PDB file of C-alpha atoms in Angstrom:
ATOM      1  CA  MET A 644     118.484 114.587  85.037  1.00 51.00           C
ATOM      2  CA  THR A 645     115.207 113.297  87.007  1.00 54.00           C
ATOM      3  CA  GLN A 646     114.390 109.661  85.711  1.00 73.00           C
ATOM      4  CA  SER A 647     111.010 109.175  86.650  1.00 88.00           C
ATOM      5  CA  THR A 648     108.454 110.607  89.234  1.00 90.00           C
ATOM      6  CA  THR A 649     105.200 108.950  90.560  1.00 92.00           C
ATOM      7  CA  ALA A 650     102.603 110.409  92.571  1.00 95.00           C
ATOM      8  CA  ALA A 651      99.497 108.880  94.740  1.00 97.00           C
ATOM      9  CA  LEU A 652      96.654 109.822  96.304  1.00 97.00           C
ATOM     10  CA  HIS A 653      95.431 108.129  99.526  1.00 98.00           C
ATOM     11  CA  ILE A 654      91.569 108.397 100.404  1.00 97.00           C
ATOM     12  CA  ARG A 655      90.591 107.671 104.081  1.00 96.00           C
ATOM     13  CA  GLY A 656      87.170 108.932 105.178  1.00 95.00           C
ATOM     14  CA  SER A 657      86.625 112.665 104.539  1.00 96.00           C
ATOM     15  CA  THR A 658      90.615 113.035 103.857  1.00 96.00           C
ATOM     16  CA  ILE A 659      92.896 112.786 100.924  1.00 97.00           C
ATOM     17  CA  ARG A 660      96.219 113.051 101.297  1.00 95.00           C
ATOM     18  CA  TYR A 661      98.826 113.064  98.158  1.00 95.00           C
ATOM     19  CA  ALA A 662     102.674 112.466  97.669  1.00 94.00           C
ATOM     20  CA  GLU A 663     104.826 113.018  94.431  1.00 94.00           C
ATOM     21  CA  VAL A 664     108.387 111.315  94.569  1.00 93.00           C
ATOM     22  CA  ALA A 665     111.105 111.456  91.871  1.00 91.00           C
ATOM     23  CA  ARG A 666     113.889 109.365  91.505  1.00 88.00           C
ATOM     24  CA  GLU A 667     117.345 109.838  90.197  1.00 84.00           C
ATOM     25  CA  GLN A 668     119.536 106.781  89.534  1.00 82.00           C
ATOM     26  CA  GLU A 669     119.202 105.574  93.137  1.00 80.00           C
ATOM     27  CA  ALA A 670     118.150 108.535  94.854  1.00 85.00           C
ATOM     28  CA  ARG A 671     114.542 109.738  95.966  1.00 88.00           C
ATOM     29  CA  ASP A 672     113.287 112.964  96.620  1.00 90.00           C
ATOM     30  CA  LEU A 673     109.707 114.169  97.680  1.00 91.00           C
ATOM     31  CA  GLN A 674     108.567 116.872  95.356  1.00 90.00           C
ATOM     32  CA  ARG A 675     105.370 117.632  97.008  1.00 90.00           C
ATOM     33  CA  LEU A 676     103.239 116.317 100.239  1.00 91.00           C
ATOM     34  CA  GLY A 677      99.855 117.693 101.397  1.00 91.00           C
ATOM     35  CA  GLY A 678      96.327 116.705 102.000  1.00 92.00           C
ATOM     36  CA  GLN A 679      92.732 118.023 102.271  1.00 94.00           C
ATOM     37  CA  THR A 680      89.860 117.154 104.436  1.00 96.00           C
ATOM     38  CA  PHE A 681      86.254 117.799 102.815  1.00 97.00           C
ATOM     39  CA  SER A 682      83.050 118.166 104.496  1.00 96.00           C
ATOM     40  CA  PHE A 683      81.784 114.139 103.945  1.00 96.00           C
ATOM     41  CA  ASP A 684      82.986 111.083 103.915  1.00 96.00           C
ATOM     42  CA  VAL A 685      84.629 110.482 100.647  1.00 97.00           C
ATOM     43  CA  VAL A 686      84.926 106.854 100.629  1.00 96.00           C
ATOM     44  CA  ARG A 687      81.578 106.445 101.735  1.00 95.00           C
ATOM     45  CA  ALA A 688      80.342 108.638  98.648  1.00 96.00           C
ATOM     46  CA  LEU A 689      82.608 106.306  96.143  1.00 96.00           C
ATOM     47  CA  TRP A 690      80.427 103.153  97.221  1.00 95.00           C
ATOM     48  CA  GLN A 691      76.984 104.907  97.612  1.00 94.00           C
ATOM     49  CA  GLY A 692      77.053 106.864  94.536  1.00 90.00           C
ATOM     50  CA  GLU A 693      74.564 109.510  96.034  1.00 84.00           C
ATOM     51  CA  GLU A 694      76.977 112.490  96.159  1.00 89.00           C
ATOM     52  CA  THR A 695      78.069 113.115  92.582  1.00 90.00           C
ATOM     53  CA  ASP A 696      78.435 116.770  92.804  1.00 94.00           C
ATOM     54  CA  ALA A 697      80.211 116.626  96.122  1.00 95.00           C
ATOM     55  CA  LEU A 698      82.573 114.067  94.401  1.00 95.00           C
ATOM     56  CA  ASP A 699      82.951 116.436  91.249  1.00 95.00           C
ATOM     57  CA  GLY A 700      84.104 119.133  93.733  1.00 96.00           C
ATOM     58  CA  VAL A 701      86.747 116.698  95.084  1.00 97.00           C
ATOM     59  CA  SER A 702      87.523 116.185  91.667  1.00 96.00           C
ATOM     60  CA  GLU A 703      88.466 120.141  91.268  1.00 96.00           C
ATOM     61  CA  ALA A 704      89.955 120.131  94.097  1.00 96.00           C
ATOM     62  CA  LEU A 705      92.499 117.646  93.216  1.00 96.00           C
ATOM     63  CA  ARG A 706      93.209 119.040  89.964  1.00 95.00           C
ATOM     64  CA  GLY A 707      94.211 122.148  92.110  1.00 94.00           C
ATOM     65  CA  MET A 708      96.420 120.319  94.593  1.00 92.00           C
ATOM     66  CA  LEU A 709      98.023 118.660  92.050  1.00 92.00           C
ATOM     67  CA  ALA A 710      98.397 121.539  89.493  1.00 90.00           C
ATOM     68  CA  GLY A 711     101.633 121.119  87.333  1.00 88.00           C
ATOM     69  CA  LEU A 712     102.438 117.553  88.403  1.00 89.00           C
ATOM     70  CA  ASP A 713     104.913 115.686  86.562  1.00 83.00           C
ATOM     71  CA  ALA A 714     104.168 112.389  87.166  1.00 85.00           C
ATOM     72  CA  GLY A 715     103.604 109.637  84.606  1.00 87.00           C
ATOM     73  CA  ALA A 716     102.017 107.292  86.978  1.00 93.00           C
ATOM     74  CA  LEU A 717      99.622 107.844  90.050  1.00 96.00           C
ATOM     75  CA  ARG A 718      98.361 105.495  92.442  1.00 96.00           C
ATOM     76  CA  VAL A 719      95.190 105.575  94.631  1.00 97.00           C
ATOM     77  CA  VAL A 720      95.450 104.016  98.129  1.00 97.00           C
ATOM     78  CA  VAL A 721      92.307 102.698  99.750  1.00 96.00           C
ATOM     79  CA  HIS A 722      92.503 100.958 103.014  1.00 96.00           C
ATOM     80  CA  PRO A 723      91.871  97.136 103.166  1.00 95.00           C
ATOM     81  CA  LEU A 724      88.404  97.271 104.779  1.00 94.00           C
ATOM     82  CA  ASP A 725      87.469 100.178 102.395  1.00 95.00           C
ATOM     83  CA  ALA A 726      87.441  97.398  99.557  1.00 95.00           C
ATOM     84  CA  PHE A 727      87.901  93.597  99.187  1.00 94.00           C
ATOM     85  CA  SER A 728      91.411  92.784  99.685  1.00 95.00           C
ATOM     86  CA  PHE A 729      92.687  89.232  99.477  1.00 94.00           C
ATOM     87  CA  PHE A 730      95.455  86.946  99.167  1.00 94.00           C
ATOM     88  CA  THR A 731      95.393  83.816  96.746  1.00 92.00           C
ATOM     89  CA  PRO A 732      97.370  81.219  95.526  1.00 91.00           C
ATOM     90  CA  ILE A 733      98.023  80.335  92.042  1.00 91.00           C
ATOM     91  CA  PRO A 734      99.238  77.732  90.431  1.00 89.00           C
ATOM     92  CA  ALA A 735     102.350  77.996  88.225  1.00 84.00           C
ATOM     93  CA  SER A 736     101.431  75.892  85.280  1.00 86.00           C
ATOM     94  CA  LEU A 737      98.815  77.991  84.223  1.00 89.00           C
ATOM     95  CA  SER A 738      98.642  80.190  81.227  1.00 89.00           C
ATOM     96  CA  GLU A 739      98.146  83.938  81.556  1.00 86.00           C
ATOM     97  CA  SER A 740      94.328  83.528  80.771  1.00 89.00           C
ATOM     98  CA  GLU A 741      94.002  80.684  83.075  1.00 91.00           C
ATOM     99  CA  ARG A 742      95.747  82.926  85.857  1.00 88.00           C
ATOM    100  CA  ARG A 743      93.274  85.654  84.905  1.00 88.00           C
ATOM    101  CA  GLN A 744      90.600  83.289  85.138  1.00 90.00           C
ATOM    102  CA  HIS A 745      91.335  82.086  88.365  1.00 90.00           C
ATOM    103  CA  VAL A 746      91.827  85.264  89.871  1.00 91.00           C
ATOM    104  CA  THR A 747      88.209  86.498  88.611  1.00 90.00           C
ATOM    105  CA  SER A 748      86.874  83.152  90.033  1.00 91.00           C
ATOM    106  CA  GLN A 749      88.134  83.637  93.058  1.00 92.00           C
ATOM    107  CA  ALA A 750      87.749  87.651  93.541  1.00 92.00           C
ATOM    108  CA  ALA A 751      83.585  86.541  92.763  1.00 90.00           C
ATOM    109  CA  LEU A 752      83.215  83.892  95.693  1.00 91.00           C
ATOM    110  CA  VAL A 753      85.121  86.369  97.851  1.00 91.00           C
ATOM    111  CA  THR A 754      82.745  89.475  97.382  1.00 91.00           C
ATOM    112  CA  GLY A 755      79.666  87.641  96.464  1.00 90.00           C
ATOM    113  CA  ALA A 756      79.302  89.013  92.957  1.00 87.00           C
ATOM    114  CA  ARG A 757      76.978  87.196  90.701  1.00 82.00           C
ATOM    115  CA  SER A 758      79.737  88.080  87.382  1.00 81.00           C
ATOM    116  CA  PRO A 759      83.346  88.970  87.503  1.00 75.00           C
ATOM    117  CA  ASP A 760      82.798  91.356  84.911  1.00 82.00           C
ATOM    118  CA  THR A 761      81.041  93.857  87.860  1.00 89.00           C
ATOM    119  CA  LEU A 762      83.930  94.025  89.522  1.00 91.00           C
ATOM    120  CA  ALA A 763      87.011  96.300  88.805  1.00 92.00           C
ATOM    121  CA  LEU A 764      90.059  93.986  89.813  1.00 92.00           C
ATOM    122  CA  SER A 765      93.728  95.264  90.509  1.00 91.00           C
ATOM    123  CA  LEU A 766      96.692  92.413  90.772  1.00 88.00           C
ATOM    124  CA  GLN A 767      99.797  92.493  92.583  1.00 88.00           C
ATOM    125  CA  THR A 768     102.020  89.857  92.556  1.00 87.00           C
ATOM    126  CA  VAL A 769     103.342  89.017  96.273  1.00 90.00           C
ATOM    127  CA  ARG A 770     105.554  86.135  96.195  1.00 84.00           C
ATOM    128  CA  PRO A 771     106.717  84.690  93.033  1.00 77.00           C
ATOM    129  CA  VAL A 772     107.413  81.293  92.179  1.00 68.00           C
ATOM    130  CA  GLU A 773     110.651  80.152  93.708  1.00 66.00           C
ATOM    131  CA  GLY A 774     112.903  76.993  93.406  1.00 62.00           C
ATOM    132  CA  HIS A 775     110.486  73.951  93.619  1.00 66.00           C
ATOM    133  CA  GLU A 776     107.446  75.656  94.792  1.00 71.00           C
ATOM    134  CA  ALA A 777     104.131  74.793  92.586  1.00 82.00           C
ATOM    135  CA  VAL A 778     102.113  78.184  93.301  1.00 86.00           C
ATOM    136  CA  GLU A 779     102.969  82.021  93.149  1.00 88.00           C
ATOM    137  CA  TRP A 780     100.974  84.076  95.612  1.00 91.00           C
ATOM    138  CA  VAL A 781      99.209  87.061  94.527  1.00 92.00           C
ATOM    139  CA  HIS A 782      96.719  89.858  96.110  1.00 94.00           C
ATOM    140  CA  VAL A 783      93.723  91.034  94.873  1.00 95.00           C
ATOM    141  CA  LEU A 784      92.295  94.291  95.545  1.00 95.00           C
ATOM    142  CA  ALA A 785      88.355  94.628  93.941  1.00 94.00           C
ATOM    143  CA  LEU A 786      85.796  97.044  93.951  1.00 94.00           C
ATOM    144  CA  PRO A 787      82.168  96.962  92.439  1.00 94.00           C
ATOM    145  CA  GLN A 788      82.722  97.919  88.960  1.00 94.00           C
ATOM    146  CA  GLY A 789      80.345 101.294  89.647  1.00 94.00           C
ATOM    147  CA  VAL A 790      82.842 102.439  93.078  1.00 95.00           C
ATOM    148  CA  GLY A 791      85.882 101.618  90.278  1.00 95.00           C
ATOM    149  CA  GLU A 792      84.416 103.768  87.524  1.00 96.00           C
ATOM    150  CA  ARG A 793      83.686 106.540  90.541  1.00 96.00           C
ATOM    151  CA  MET A 794      86.917 106.478  91.740  1.00 96.00           C
ATOM    152  CA  ASP A 795      88.352 106.813  88.391  1.00 96.00           C
ATOM    153  CA  ALA A 796      86.396 109.776  87.651  1.00 95.00           C
ATOM    154  CA  LEU A 797      88.279 111.451  90.590  1.00 95.00           C
ATOM    155  CA  THR A 798      91.555 111.388  88.650  1.00 94.00           C
ATOM    156  CA  ASP A 799      90.053 111.512  84.872  1.00 93.00           C
ATOM    157  CA  ALA A 800      91.164 115.234  84.316  1.00 89.00           C
ATOM    158  CA  LEU A 801      94.729 114.672  86.284  1.00 92.00           C
ATOM    159  CA  PRO A 802      97.916 114.820  83.919  1.00 90.00           C
ATOM    160  CA  VAL A 803      98.970 111.565  84.268  1.00 91.00           C
ATOM    161  CA  GLN A 804      99.434 108.715  81.979  1.00 90.00           C
ATOM    162  CA  THR A 805      98.555 105.792  83.861  1.00 93.00           C
ATOM    163  CA  VAL A 806      96.054 105.119  87.162  1.00 95.00           C
ATOM    164  CA  THR A 807      96.708 101.881  89.284  1.00 95.00           C
ATOM    165  CA  ARG A 808      95.200 101.149  92.847  1.00 96.00           C
ATOM    166  CA  MET A 809      97.104 100.042  95.982  1.00 96.00           C
ATOM    167  CA  VAL A 810      95.952  98.906  99.146  1.00 97.00           C
ATOM    168  CA  SER A 811      97.532 100.867 102.029  1.00 97.00           C
ATOM    169  CA  SER A 812      99.372  97.559 103.899  1.00 97.00           C
ATOM    170  CA  GLU A 813     101.255  97.338 100.713  1.00 97.00           C
ATOM    171  CA  ALA A 814     102.265 100.953 100.583  1.00 97.00           C
ATOM    172  CA  ALA A 815     103.605 100.492 104.394  1.00 97.00           C
ATOM    173  CA  ALA A 816     105.245  97.238 103.570  1.00 96.00           C
ATOM    174  CA  ARG A 817     106.964  99.378 100.868  1.00 94.00           C
ATOM    175  CA  ILE A 818     108.509 101.766 103.061  1.00 94.00           C
ATOM    176  CA  VAL A 819     109.371  99.043 105.629  1.00 94.00           C
ATOM    177  CA  GLY A 820     111.512  97.183 102.755  1.00 91.00           C
ATOM    178  CA  HIS A 821     113.171 100.413 101.781  1.00 84.00           C
ATOM    179  CA  THR A 822     114.584 100.843 105.317  1.00 77.00           C
ATOM    180  CA  GLU A 823     115.463  97.146 105.926  1.00 66.00           C
ATOM    181  CA  ARG A 824     118.179  96.491 108.288  1.00 59.00           C
ATOM    182  CA  PRO A 825     121.256  97.936 106.106  1.00 58.00           C
ATOM    183  CA  ASN A 826     124.027  95.945 108.043  1.00 59.00           C
ATOM    184  CA  ALA A 827     122.132  92.674 107.973  1.00 60.00           C
ATOM    185  CA  SER A 828     123.091  90.029 105.658  1.00 60.00           C
ATOM    186  CA  ALA A 829     120.991  88.063 103.469  1.00 59.00           C
ATOM    187  CA  ALA A 830     120.183  85.182 105.351  1.00 58.00           C
ATOM    188  CA  GLU A 831     119.483  87.130 108.464  1.00 62.00           C
ATOM    189  CA  ASN A 832     116.697  89.414 106.325  1.00 59.00           C
ATOM    190  CA  GLU A 833     115.336  85.879 104.578  1.00 68.00           C
ATOM    191  CA  ALA A 834     115.042  84.254 108.410  1.00 73.00           C
ATOM    192  CA  THR A 835     113.242  87.234 110.263  1.00 89.00           C
ATOM    193  CA  TYR A 836     110.410  89.072 109.615  1.00 95.00           C
ATOM    194  CA  SER A 837     108.875  93.016 110.033  1.00 96.00           C
ATOM    195  CA  LEU A 838     105.622  93.805 111.321  1.00 97.00           C
ATOM    196  CA  ALA A 839     104.194  97.321 110.688  1.00 96.00           C
ATOM    197  CA  ILE A 840     100.890  98.075 112.085  1.00 96.00           C
ATOM    198  CA  GLY A 841      98.721 100.951 111.173  1.00 95.00           C
ATOM    199  CA  GLN A 842      96.532 102.227 113.673  1.00 93.00           C
ATOM    200  CA  TYR A 843      93.269 104.109 112.909  1.00 93.00           C
ATOM    201  CA  ALA A 844      90.050 104.728 115.113  1.00 90.00           C
ATOM    202  CA  THR A 845      88.161 102.759 112.474  1.00 92.00           C
ATOM    203  CA  HIS A 846      90.370  99.696 112.507  1.00 94.00           C
ATOM    204  CA  THR A 847      94.014  98.516 112.469  1.00 95.00           C
ATOM    205  CA  GLU A 848      95.787  96.767 109.547  1.00 97.00           C
ATOM    206  CA  TYR A 849      99.174  94.862 109.392  1.00 98.00           C
ATOM    207  CA  ALA A 850     101.896  94.338 106.888  1.00 98.00           C
ATOM    208  CA  LEU A 851     104.176  91.711 106.945  1.00 97.00           C
ATOM    209  CA  VAL A 852     107.690  92.201 105.285  1.00 96.00           C
ATOM    210  CA  ARG A 853     110.360  89.421 104.713  1.00 93.00           C
ATOM    211  CA  ASN A 854     113.555  90.180 102.794  1.00 91.00           C
ATOM    212  CA  GLY A 855     112.436  93.569 101.897  1.00 90.00           C
ATOM    213  CA  ALA A 856     109.301  92.529 100.339  1.00 93.00           C
ATOM    214  CA  TRP A 857     105.534  92.574 101.264  1.00 94.00           C
ATOM    215  CA  HIS A 858     105.020  88.769 102.532  1.00 95.00           C
ATOM    216  CA  HIS A 859     101.087  89.003 103.735  1.00 96.00           C
ATOM    217  CA  ALA A 860      98.763  91.498 105.298  1.00 97.00           C
ATOM    218  CA  HIS A 861      95.549  91.451 107.601  1.00 97.00           C
ATOM    219  CA  ALA A 862      93.119  94.110 109.074  1.00 96.00           C
ATOM    220  CA  THR A 863      90.345  94.115 111.290  1.00 95.00           C
ATOM    221  CA  GLN A 864      87.538  96.128 113.001  1.00 93.00           C
ATOM    222  CA  GLU A 865      88.062  94.548 116.314  1.00 86.00           C
ATOM    223  CA  ALA A 866      91.422  95.731 117.622  1.00 84.00           C
ATOM    224  CA  ARG A 867      90.810  99.327 118.626  1.00 80.00           C
ATOM    225  CA  THR A 868      92.821  99.009 122.218  1.00 84.00           C
ATOM    226  CA  ALA A 869      96.367  98.019 122.817  1.00 85.00           C
ATOM    227  CA  GLY A 870      95.567  95.013 124.116  1.00 88.00           C
ATOM    228  CA  ASN A 871      93.444  93.663 121.074  1.00 91.00           C
ATOM    229  CA  ARG A 872      95.884  95.000 118.763  1.00 92.00           C
ATOM    230  CA  ALA A 873      98.462  92.582 120.147  1.00 92.00           C
ATOM    231  CA  TYR A 874      96.031  89.550 120.142  1.00 93.00           C
ATOM    232  CA  TYR A 875      95.316  89.975 117.035  1.00 95.00           C
ATOM    233  CA  ALA A 876      98.736  90.824 115.526  1.00 95.00           C
ATOM    234  CA  VAL A 877      99.664  86.944 117.117  1.00 96.00           C
ATOM    235  CA  GLY A 878      96.660  85.344 115.409  1.00 96.00           C
ATOM    236  CA  PHE A 879      97.453  87.194 112.207  1.00 97.00           C
ATOM    237  CA  LEU A 880     101.143  85.635 112.372  1.00 97.00           C
ATOM    238  CA  ASN A 881      99.864  82.140 113.445  1.00 96.00           C
ATOM    239  CA  ARG A 882      97.587  82.107 110.423  1.00 95.00           C
ATOM    240  CA  VAL A 883     100.419  82.851 107.858  1.00 94.00           C
ATOM    241  CA  ASP A 884     102.750  80.653 110.048  1.00 94.00           C
ATOM    242  CA  VAL A 885     105.024  82.956 111.456  1.00 95.00           C
ATOM    243  CA  ALA A 886     106.724  82.459 114.741  1.00 95.00           C
ATOM    244  CA  ALA A 887     106.478  85.806 117.047  1.00 94.00           C
ATOM    245  CA  GLN A 888     109.737  85.666 117.906  1.00 93.00           C
ATOM    246  CA  ASP A 889     110.710  85.754 114.296  1.00 95.00           C
ATOM    247  CA  VAL A 890     109.589  89.504 114.122  1.00 95.00           C
ATOM    248  CA  ASP A 891     112.412  91.795 115.047  1.00 92.00           C
ATOM    249  CA  ARG A 892     111.090  94.893 114.048  1.00 94.00           C
ATOM    250  CA  LEU A 893     107.621  96.527 114.837  1.00 94.00           C
ATOM    251  CA  LEU A 894     106.864  99.556 113.471  1.00 94.00           C
ATOM    252  CA  VAL A 895     103.350 101.400 113.638  1.00 94.00           C
ATOM    253  CA  TYR A 896     101.724 104.394 111.464  1.00 94.00           C
ATOM    254  CA  GLY A 897      98.581 106.210 111.052  1.00 92.00           C
ATOM    255  CA  PRO A 898      96.770 108.657 113.534  1.00 90.00           C
ATOM    256  CA  GLU A 899      96.483 106.350 116.402  1.00 86.00           C
ATOM    257  CA  ALA A 900     100.048 105.390 116.150  1.00 83.00           C
ATOM    258  CA  GLY A 901     102.073 105.159 119.890  1.00 75.00           C
ATOM    259  CA  PRO A 902     103.863 103.187 121.892  1.00 65.00           C
ATOM    260  CA  GLU A 903     101.982  99.648 122.859  1.00 64.00           C
ATOM    261  CA  GLY A 904     103.003  98.331 126.131  1.00 70.00           C
ATOM    262  CA  PRO A 905     101.417  95.133 125.315  1.00 84.00           C
ATOM    263  CA  LEU A 906     102.944  94.556 122.042  1.00 87.00           C
ATOM    264  CA  GLU A 907     106.429  94.636 123.801  1.00 85.00           C
ATOM    265  CA  ALA A 908     105.412  91.605 125.990  1.00 84.00           C
ATOM    266  CA  VAL A 909     104.529  89.476 123.018  1.00 88.00           C
ATOM    267  CA  PHE A 910     107.631  90.458 120.826  1.00 90.00           C
ATOM    268  CA  ASP A 911     111.163  90.640 121.547  1.00 84.00           C
ATOM    269  CA  CYS A 912     111.570  94.007 120.430  1.00 88.00           C
ATOM    270  CA  SER A 913     109.596  97.432 120.963  1.00 89.00           C
ATOM    271  CA  PRO A 914     107.485  99.500 118.388  1.00 91.00           C
ATOM    272  CA  THR A 915     108.862 102.318 116.719  1.00 91.00           C
ATOM    273  CA  PRO A 916     107.137 104.837 114.313  1.00 91.00           C
ATOM    274  CA  LEU A 917     107.253 104.204 110.739  1.00 93.00           C
ATOM    275  CA  ASN A 918     109.102 107.573 109.415  1.00 89.00           C
ATOM    276  CA  PRO A 919     107.898 107.662 105.549  1.00 91.00           C
ATOM    277  CA  PHE A 920     110.795 110.164 104.942  1.00 89.00           C
ATOM    278  CA  ASP A 921     113.740 107.499 105.713  1.00 84.00           C
ATOM    279  CA  GLY A 922     115.298 106.520 102.651  1.00 82.00           C
ATOM    280  CA  LEU A 923     114.668 109.919 101.106  1.00 86.00           C
ATOM    281  CA  ARG A 924     117.406 112.106 100.077  1.00 85.00           C
ATOM    282  CA  ARG A 925     115.530 115.252 100.028  1.00 79.00           C
ATOM    283  CA  VAL A 926     112.630 116.389 101.988  1.00 76.00           C
ATOM    284  CA  PRO A 927     111.486 120.161 102.403  1.00 67.00           C
ATOM    285  CA  ASP A 928     111.701 121.000 105.821  1.00 67.00           C
ATOM    286  CA  ARG A 929     108.504 121.551 106.608  1.00 61.00           C
ATOM    287  CA  PHE A 930     107.757 117.643 105.952  1.00 59.00           C
ATOM    288  CA  GLU A 931     110.369 116.187 108.512  1.00 51.00           C
ATOM    289  CA  ASP A 932     108.046 116.131 111.698  1.00 50.00           C
ATOM    290  CA  ARG A 933     107.985 112.581 112.367  1.00 48.00           C
ATOM    291  CA  ASP A 934     104.587 112.426 114.184  1.00 54.00           C
ATOM    292  CA  GLN A 935     103.348 113.898 111.213  1.00 66.00           C
ATOM    293  CA  GLY A 936     104.515 111.632 108.941  1.00 78.00           C
ATOM    294  CA  THR A 937     103.101 108.619 110.297  1.00 87.00           C
ATOM    295  CA  GLU A 938     100.105 109.787 108.552  1.00 91.00           C
ATOM    296  CA  TYR A 939     101.457 110.290 105.255  1.00 94.00           C
ATOM    297  CA  VAL A 940     102.864 106.441 105.169  1.00 95.00           C
ATOM    298  CA  PRO A 941     100.248 105.262 102.607  1.00 97.00           C
ATOM    299  CA  ALA A 942     100.838 107.793 100.037  1.00 96.00           C
ATOM    300  CA  ILE A 943     104.568 108.072 100.254  1.00 95.00           C
ATOM    301  CA  GLY A 944     104.900 104.252 100.309  1.00 95.00           C
ATOM    302  CA  ALA A 945     102.901 104.133  97.177  1.00 96.00           C
ATOM    303  CA  ALA A 946     104.373 106.759  95.414  1.00 95.00           C
ATOM    304  CA  SER A 947     107.820 105.182  96.088  1.00 92.00           C
ATOM    305  CA  ALA A 948     106.328 101.983  94.899  1.00 89.00           C
ATOM    306  CA  GLY A 949     106.016 103.369  91.510  1.00 78.00           C
ATOM    307  CA  LEU A 950     109.621 103.905  91.066  1.00 80.00           C
ATOM    308  CA  ASP A 951     110.690 100.294  92.564  1.00 75.00           C
TER     309      ASP A 951
END
């Protein structure tokens, strides 16, 4: 008997992709996968709030695409440059209310919001307090309240109990974690990193994974060529104090994903496509195309994350 089912929507420009994943004991099955491209930029409409009729049409289309949905939870995935996305340390000594106040204050500083009350916040613990550490690291995904409300309106009529938001780099990291080196020891996984690179025409995003868990992330509009992607990858690793030689897996995803010669010159490994179908027990035959699959990394990763 299926224990739980989670669905996800991935919004990028004018396209929304969806996935539904069910878990039975330790096995995961892909229940549905698909998408639709609309005649306008959905993300821009959510931010500008000027195309309410068009967004109503998107909501109606989603009800049709996800008719009969059996998921208790839905995750809405956005790209890091389509929201305010940042990491922040939180002192371990803070109470829950102090923790929330710390995060909202940081979000107001990062976004320039006059009041934290004008923001819709989603928090995700990335690295909890371990050993003698005095802080935990959390990821904050922030949207202006109006954008969050319009995004919520897209999913209000869907048959799910809860709706949360996730950044695409975390969704990619979840898939990387599920496909972590199966024959490696815990010590080996702790000492090395995997780097997933999402390649899009508008931006490049990086997700760093350690010991099967999301460790950090970065995104930039500037890295649109192979050389720049390698350059910004190294810069990102330097900022989080990770040596390039400690990265022993490179994975790429997204519509622009492909072999990257400069990456091989920098790292001691070659990039391979991040296949979101790895780790799934059952995948319908028509979804097994690996080239197409890299574009579904955010949707499948977010749906699978809800089952962890």
